Short mmCIF file of C-alpha atoms and ligand atoms in Angstrom, two decimals:
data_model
loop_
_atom_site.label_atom_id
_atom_site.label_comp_id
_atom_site.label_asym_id
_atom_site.label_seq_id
_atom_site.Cartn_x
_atom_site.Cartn_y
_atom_site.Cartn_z
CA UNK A 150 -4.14 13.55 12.63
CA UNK A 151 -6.61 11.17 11.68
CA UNK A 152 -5.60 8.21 9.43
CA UNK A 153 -8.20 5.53 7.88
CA UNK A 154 -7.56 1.52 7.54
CA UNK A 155 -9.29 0.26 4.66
CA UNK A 156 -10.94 -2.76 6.93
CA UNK A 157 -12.38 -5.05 4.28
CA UNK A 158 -10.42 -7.85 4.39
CA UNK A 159 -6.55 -8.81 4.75
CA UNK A 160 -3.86 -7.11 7.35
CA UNK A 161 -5.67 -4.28 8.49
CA UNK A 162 -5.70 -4.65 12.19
CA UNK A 163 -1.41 -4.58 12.28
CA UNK A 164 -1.24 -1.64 10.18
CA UNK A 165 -4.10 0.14 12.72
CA UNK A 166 -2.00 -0.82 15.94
CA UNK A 167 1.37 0.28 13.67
CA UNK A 168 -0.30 4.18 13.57
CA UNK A 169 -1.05 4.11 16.64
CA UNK A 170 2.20 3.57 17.97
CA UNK A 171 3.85 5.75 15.56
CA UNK A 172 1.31 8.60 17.44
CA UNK A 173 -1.52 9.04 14.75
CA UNK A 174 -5.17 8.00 15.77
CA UNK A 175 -6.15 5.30 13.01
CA UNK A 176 -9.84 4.30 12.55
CA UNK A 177 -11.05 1.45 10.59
CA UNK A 178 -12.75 2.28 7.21
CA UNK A 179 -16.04 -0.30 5.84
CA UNK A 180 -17.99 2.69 4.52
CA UNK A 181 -18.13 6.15 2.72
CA UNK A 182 -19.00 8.27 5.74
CA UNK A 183 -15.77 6.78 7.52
CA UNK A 184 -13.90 8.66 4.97
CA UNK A 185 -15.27 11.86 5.82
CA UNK A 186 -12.32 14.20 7.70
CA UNK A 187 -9.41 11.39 6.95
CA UNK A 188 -5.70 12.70 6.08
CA UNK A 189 -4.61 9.77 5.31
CA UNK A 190 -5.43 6.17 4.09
CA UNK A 191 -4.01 2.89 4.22
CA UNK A 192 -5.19 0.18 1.50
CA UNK A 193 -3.74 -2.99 3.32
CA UNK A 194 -2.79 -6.15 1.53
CA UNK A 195 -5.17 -9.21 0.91
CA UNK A 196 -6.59 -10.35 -2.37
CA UNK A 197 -6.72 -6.99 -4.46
CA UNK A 198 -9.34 -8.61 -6.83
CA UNK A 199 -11.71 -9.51 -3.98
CA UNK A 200 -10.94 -5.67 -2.32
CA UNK A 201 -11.57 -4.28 -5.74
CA UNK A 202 -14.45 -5.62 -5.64
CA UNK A 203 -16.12 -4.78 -2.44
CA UNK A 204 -14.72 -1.45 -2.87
CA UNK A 205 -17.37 -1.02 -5.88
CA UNK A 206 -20.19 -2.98 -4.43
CA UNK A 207 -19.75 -1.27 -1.18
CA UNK A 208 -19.60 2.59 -2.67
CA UNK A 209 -16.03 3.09 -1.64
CA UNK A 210 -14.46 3.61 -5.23
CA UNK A 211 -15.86 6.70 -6.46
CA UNK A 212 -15.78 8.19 -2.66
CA UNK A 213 -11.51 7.02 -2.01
CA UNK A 214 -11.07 9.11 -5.80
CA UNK A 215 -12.66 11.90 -4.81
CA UNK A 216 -11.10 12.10 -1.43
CA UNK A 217 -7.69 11.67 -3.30
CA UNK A 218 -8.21 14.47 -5.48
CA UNK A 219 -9.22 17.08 -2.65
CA UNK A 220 -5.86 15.77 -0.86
CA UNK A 221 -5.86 13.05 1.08
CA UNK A 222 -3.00 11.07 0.88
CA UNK A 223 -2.34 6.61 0.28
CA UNK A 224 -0.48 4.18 1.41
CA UNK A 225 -1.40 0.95 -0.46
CA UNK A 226 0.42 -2.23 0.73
CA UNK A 227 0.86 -5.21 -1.84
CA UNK A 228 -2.63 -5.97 -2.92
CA UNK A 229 -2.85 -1.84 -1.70
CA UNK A 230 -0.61 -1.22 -4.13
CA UNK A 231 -2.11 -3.06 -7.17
CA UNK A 232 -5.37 -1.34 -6.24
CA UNK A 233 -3.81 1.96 -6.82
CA UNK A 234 -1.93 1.05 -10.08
CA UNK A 235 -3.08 2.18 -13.39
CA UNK A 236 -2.11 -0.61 -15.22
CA UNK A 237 -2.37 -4.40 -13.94
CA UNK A 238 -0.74 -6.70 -16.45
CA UNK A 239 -3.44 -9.20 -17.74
CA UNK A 240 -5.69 -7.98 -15.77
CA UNK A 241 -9.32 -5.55 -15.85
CA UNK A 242 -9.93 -5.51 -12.03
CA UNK A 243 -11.53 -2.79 -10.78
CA UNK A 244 -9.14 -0.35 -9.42
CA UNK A 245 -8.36 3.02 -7.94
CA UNK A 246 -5.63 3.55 -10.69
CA UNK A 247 -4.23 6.69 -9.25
CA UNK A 248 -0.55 6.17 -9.48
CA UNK A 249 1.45 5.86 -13.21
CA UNK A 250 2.93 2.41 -12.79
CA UNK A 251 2.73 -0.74 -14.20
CA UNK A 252 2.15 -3.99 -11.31
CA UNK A 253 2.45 -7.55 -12.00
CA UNK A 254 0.90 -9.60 -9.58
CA UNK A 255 2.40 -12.88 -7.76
CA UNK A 256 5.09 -11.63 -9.80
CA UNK A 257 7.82 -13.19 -7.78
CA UNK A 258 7.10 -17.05 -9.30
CA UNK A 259 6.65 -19.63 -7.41
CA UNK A 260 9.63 -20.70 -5.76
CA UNK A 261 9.54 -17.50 -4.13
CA UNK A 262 5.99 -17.37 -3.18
CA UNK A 263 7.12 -15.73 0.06
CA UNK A 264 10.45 -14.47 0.89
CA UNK A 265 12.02 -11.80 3.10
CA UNK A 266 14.58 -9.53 1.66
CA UNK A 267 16.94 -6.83 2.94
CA UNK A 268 16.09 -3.27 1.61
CA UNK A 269 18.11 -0.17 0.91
CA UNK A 270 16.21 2.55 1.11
CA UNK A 271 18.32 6.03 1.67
CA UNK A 272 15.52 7.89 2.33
CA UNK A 273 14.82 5.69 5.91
CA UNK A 274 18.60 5.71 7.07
CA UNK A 275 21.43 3.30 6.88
CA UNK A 276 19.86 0.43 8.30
CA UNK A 277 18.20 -2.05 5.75
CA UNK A 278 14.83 -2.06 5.86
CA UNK A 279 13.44 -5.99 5.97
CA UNK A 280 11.04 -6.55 3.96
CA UNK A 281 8.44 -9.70 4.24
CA UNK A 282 6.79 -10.73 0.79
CA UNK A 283 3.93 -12.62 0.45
CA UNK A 284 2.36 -13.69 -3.03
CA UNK A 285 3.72 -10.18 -3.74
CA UNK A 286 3.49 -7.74 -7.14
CA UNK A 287 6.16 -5.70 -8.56
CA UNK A 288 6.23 -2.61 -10.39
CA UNK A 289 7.52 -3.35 -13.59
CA UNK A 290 7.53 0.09 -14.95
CA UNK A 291 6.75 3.80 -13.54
CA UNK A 292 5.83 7.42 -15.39
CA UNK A 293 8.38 10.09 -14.90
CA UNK A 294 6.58 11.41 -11.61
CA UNK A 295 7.01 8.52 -9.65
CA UNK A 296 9.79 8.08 -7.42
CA UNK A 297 11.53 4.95 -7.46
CA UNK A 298 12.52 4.23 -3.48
CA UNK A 299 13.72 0.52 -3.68
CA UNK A 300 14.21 -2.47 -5.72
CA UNK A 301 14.42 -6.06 -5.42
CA UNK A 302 17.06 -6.75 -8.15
CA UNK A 303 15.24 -4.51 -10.81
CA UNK A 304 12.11 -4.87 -9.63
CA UNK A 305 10.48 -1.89 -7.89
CA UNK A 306 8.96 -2.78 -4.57
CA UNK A 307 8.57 0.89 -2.83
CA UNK A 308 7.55 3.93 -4.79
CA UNK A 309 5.98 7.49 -4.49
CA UNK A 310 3.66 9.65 -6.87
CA UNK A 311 3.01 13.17 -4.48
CA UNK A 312 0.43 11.48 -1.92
CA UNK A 313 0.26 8.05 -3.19
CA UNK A 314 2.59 5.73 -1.08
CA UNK A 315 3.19 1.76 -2.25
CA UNK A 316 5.23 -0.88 -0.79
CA UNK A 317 5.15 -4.67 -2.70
CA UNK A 318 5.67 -6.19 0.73
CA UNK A 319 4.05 -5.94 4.59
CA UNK A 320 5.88 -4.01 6.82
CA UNK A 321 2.76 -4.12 9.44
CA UNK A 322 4.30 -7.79 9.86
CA UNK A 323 7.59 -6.79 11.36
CA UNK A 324 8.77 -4.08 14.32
CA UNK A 325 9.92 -1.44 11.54
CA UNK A 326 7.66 1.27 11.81
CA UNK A 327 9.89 3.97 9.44
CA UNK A 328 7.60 3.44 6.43
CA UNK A 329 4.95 4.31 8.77
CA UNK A 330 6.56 7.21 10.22
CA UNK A 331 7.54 8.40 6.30
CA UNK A 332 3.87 8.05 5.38
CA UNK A 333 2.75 10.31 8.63
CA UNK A 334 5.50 13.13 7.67
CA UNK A 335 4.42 13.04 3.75
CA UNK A 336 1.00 13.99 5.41
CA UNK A 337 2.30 16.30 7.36
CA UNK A 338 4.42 17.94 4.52
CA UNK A 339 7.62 16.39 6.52
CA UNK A 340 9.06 14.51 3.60
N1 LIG B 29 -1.37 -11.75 -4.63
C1 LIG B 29 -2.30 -10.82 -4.05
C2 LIG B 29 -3.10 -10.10 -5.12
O1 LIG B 29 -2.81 -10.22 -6.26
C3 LIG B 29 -1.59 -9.81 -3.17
C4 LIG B 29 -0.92 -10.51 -2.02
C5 LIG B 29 -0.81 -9.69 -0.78
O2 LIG B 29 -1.46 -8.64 -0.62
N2 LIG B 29 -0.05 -10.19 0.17
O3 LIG B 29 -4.03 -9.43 -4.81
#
């Protein structure tokens, strides 16, 4: 199974060497044609406004939507997950907007700029999940066919709309590779 890494800018390279060793073959994506044949993406975290934008100006946009709507699936990672939001609060940044939630950006204030946090997530097992956040978003509010997977007090941090797959924080930073793993099953019609 062949999975793309959206290789623009931010943590791309971790989140490559992360679907590797969870057994996929991961390719970095910089243009259309690298799209062609993909099962999976992941949009990595960076600055989604500057991502946004070279996703226009380089041709991605329209090609990421129209590989989304034949099937293949998304895994969008902080500013990866703003991309894919419909609605960005104060914001008209070009976007993907393919899953029904609502992101704030830096939306942790400033005190907590970064911070790491332990997750519950029962889908991934008993064991917390830690989570590293970095000048993250949260979701502040989802449609009724998105599935709320964790929360940092009531703030939604991972979530899942059929193939779209968004985490607020960077799990490519740390040595837990289940959200990985959960994206490669949802591929493979495994969860
Ligand atoms: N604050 C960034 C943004 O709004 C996201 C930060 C990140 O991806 N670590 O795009």
């Amino acid at each position: 199974m062949k999975i793309g890494v959206l290789a623009l800018q931010g943590a791309f390279r971790e989140h490559r060497w992360m679907l590797e060793r969870c057994g996929a073959e991961a390719v970095e994506v910089r243009k259309p044609g690298d799209l062609d044949g993909l099962a999976g993406l992941v949009i990595p975290g960076g600055e989604s406004t500057t991502i946004g934008k070279m996703l226009v100006d380089w041709g991605l946009m329209d090609k990421i939507k129209d590989r989304a709507a034949a099937g293949m699936a998304i895994y969008g990672t902080c500013a990866g997950m703003i991309l894919l939001a419909k609605d960005i609060i104060g914001s008209d940044q070009p976007r993907l907007g393919l899953m029904d939630i609502t992101v704030r950006r830096n939306a942790f204030g400033r005190q907590r700029e970064s911070f790491e946090a332990d997750l519950e997530v029962p889908e991934f097992g008993a064991a917390p999940v830690r989570a590293v956040f970095i000048r993250a978003p949260y979701i502040e509010s989802a449609g009724p066919d998105v599935k709320i997977m964790a929360a940092v007090d009531d703030n939604i941090v991972i979530a899942r709309q059929g193939n779209f797959l968004v985490t607020a924080f960077h799990p490519e930073l740390t040595a837990d590779d289940r959200i990985h793993k959960y994206f490669i099953a949802m591929i493979q019609g495994k969860a």
